[in-house]
Amino acid sequence: MKQSAKTSSLGLWSQRLFAAILLGGQVVVHLLRGRIHRRNTQEQMIVVGPDSLMIVLVTAAFIGMVFTIQVSREFIRLGAGSAVGGVLAIALARELAPLISAIILAGRVGSGFAAEIGTMQVTEQIDALYML
């Protein structure tokens, strides 16, 4: 990679980092000033929480079933069939369930937010906000 390409990618990265820090600072300032729209915030919390619960539970259950089948086959093949239940309970509860839930939730919520922003872009709501 050429030096100019490294410099330009570093410059772009630092600009994006600065923009993210600026956005975070604006969020903190608005929260401290009490300038939040409670109704909009509650609507977004419902989308992120209860509305996502069913898809997370169903997807995580199926992933857990497949994981259980694969692990139990290998444990039985290795002669450790009696340890399957305990190992799977610990592995699923401590490691796999939180990770899978977070990935599914991030995917669902992220795609929903992206679709909402895309709709706003098509209807020129984003341009109207820039004009303010």
PDB file of N, CA and C in Angstrom, residues 106-118:
ATOM      1  N   ALA A 106     -28.672  -6.861  17.368  1.00  0.00           N
ATOM      2  CA  ALA A 106     -27.958  -5.815  16.631  1.00  0.00           C
ATOM      3  C   ALA A 106     -28.325  -5.843  15.150  1.00  0.00           C
ATOM      4  N   GLY A 107     -28.444  -7.023  14.589  1.00  0.00           N
ATOM      5  CA  GLY A 107     -28.818  -7.128  13.186  1.00  0.00           C
ATOM      6  C   GLY A 107     -30.221  -6.629  12.920  1.00  0.00           C
ATOM      7  N   ARG A 108     -31.166  -7.024  13.770  1.00  0.00           N
ATOM      8  CA  ARG A 108     -32.552  -6.617  13.561  1.00  0.00           C
ATOM      9  C   ARG A 108     -32.717  -5.117  13.750  1.00  0.00           C
ATOM     10  N   VAL A 109     -32.201  -4.600  14.842  1.00  0.00           N
ATOM     11  CA  VAL A 109     -32.356  -3.171  15.137  1.00  0.00           C
ATOM     12  C   VAL A 109     -31.569  -2.323  14.143  1.00  0.00           C
ATOM     13  N   GLY A 110     -30.350  -2.743  13.812  1.00  0.00           N
ATOM     14  CA  GLY A 110     -29.540  -1.997  12.858  1.00  0.00           C
ATOM     15  C   GLY A 110     -30.179  -1.923  11.484  1.00  0.00           C
ATOM     16  N   SER A 111     -30.724  -3.034  11.024  1.00  0.00           N
ATOM     17  CA  SER A 111     -31.380  -3.020   9.713  1.00  0.00           C
ATOM     18  C   SER A 111     -32.648  -2.179   9.745  1.00  0.00           C
ATOM     19  N   GLY A 112     -33.355  -2.190  10.862  1.00  0.00           N
ATOM     20  CA  GLY A 112     -34.549  -1.345  10.988  1.00  0.00           C
ATOM     21  C   GLY A 112     -34.203   0.128  10.960  1.00  0.00           C
ATOM     22  N   PHE A 113     -33.151   0.494  11.686  1.00  0.00           N
ATOM     23  CA  PHE A 113     -32.719   1.899  11.685  1.00  0.00           C
ATOM     24  C   PHE A 113     -32.236   2.322  10.302  1.00  0.00           C
ATOM     25  N   ALA A 114     -31.498   1.434   9.631  1.00  0.00           N
ATOM     26  CA  ALA A 114     -31.004   1.754   8.286  1.00  0.00           C
ATOM     27  C   ALA A 114     -32.167   1.940   7.318  1.00  0.00           C
ATOM     28  N   ALA A 115     -33.190   1.106   7.429  1.00  0.00           N
ATOM     29  CA  ALA A 115     -34.363   1.247   6.561  1.00  0.00           C
ATOM     30  C   ALA A 115     -35.090   2.555   6.850  1.00  0.00           C
ATOM     31  N   GLU A 116     -35.175   2.916   8.117  1.00  0.00           N
ATOM     32  CA  GLU A 116     -35.832   4.181   8.480  1.00  0.00           C
ATOM     33  C   GLU A 116     -35.066   5.384   7.937  1.00  0.00           C
ATOM     34  N   ILE A 117     -33.748   5.358   8.047  1.00  0.00           N
ATOM     35  CA  ILE A 117     -32.932   6.457   7.516  1.00  0.00           C
ATOM     36  C   ILE A 117     -33.013   6.490   5.991  1.00  0.00           C
ATOM     37  N   GLY A 118     -33.041   5.311   5.357  1.00  0.00           N
ATOM     38  CA  GLY A 118     -33.181   5.256   3.913  1.00  0.00           C
ATOM     39  C   GLY A 118     -34.502   5.852   3.445  1.00  0.00           C
TER      40      GLY A 118
END
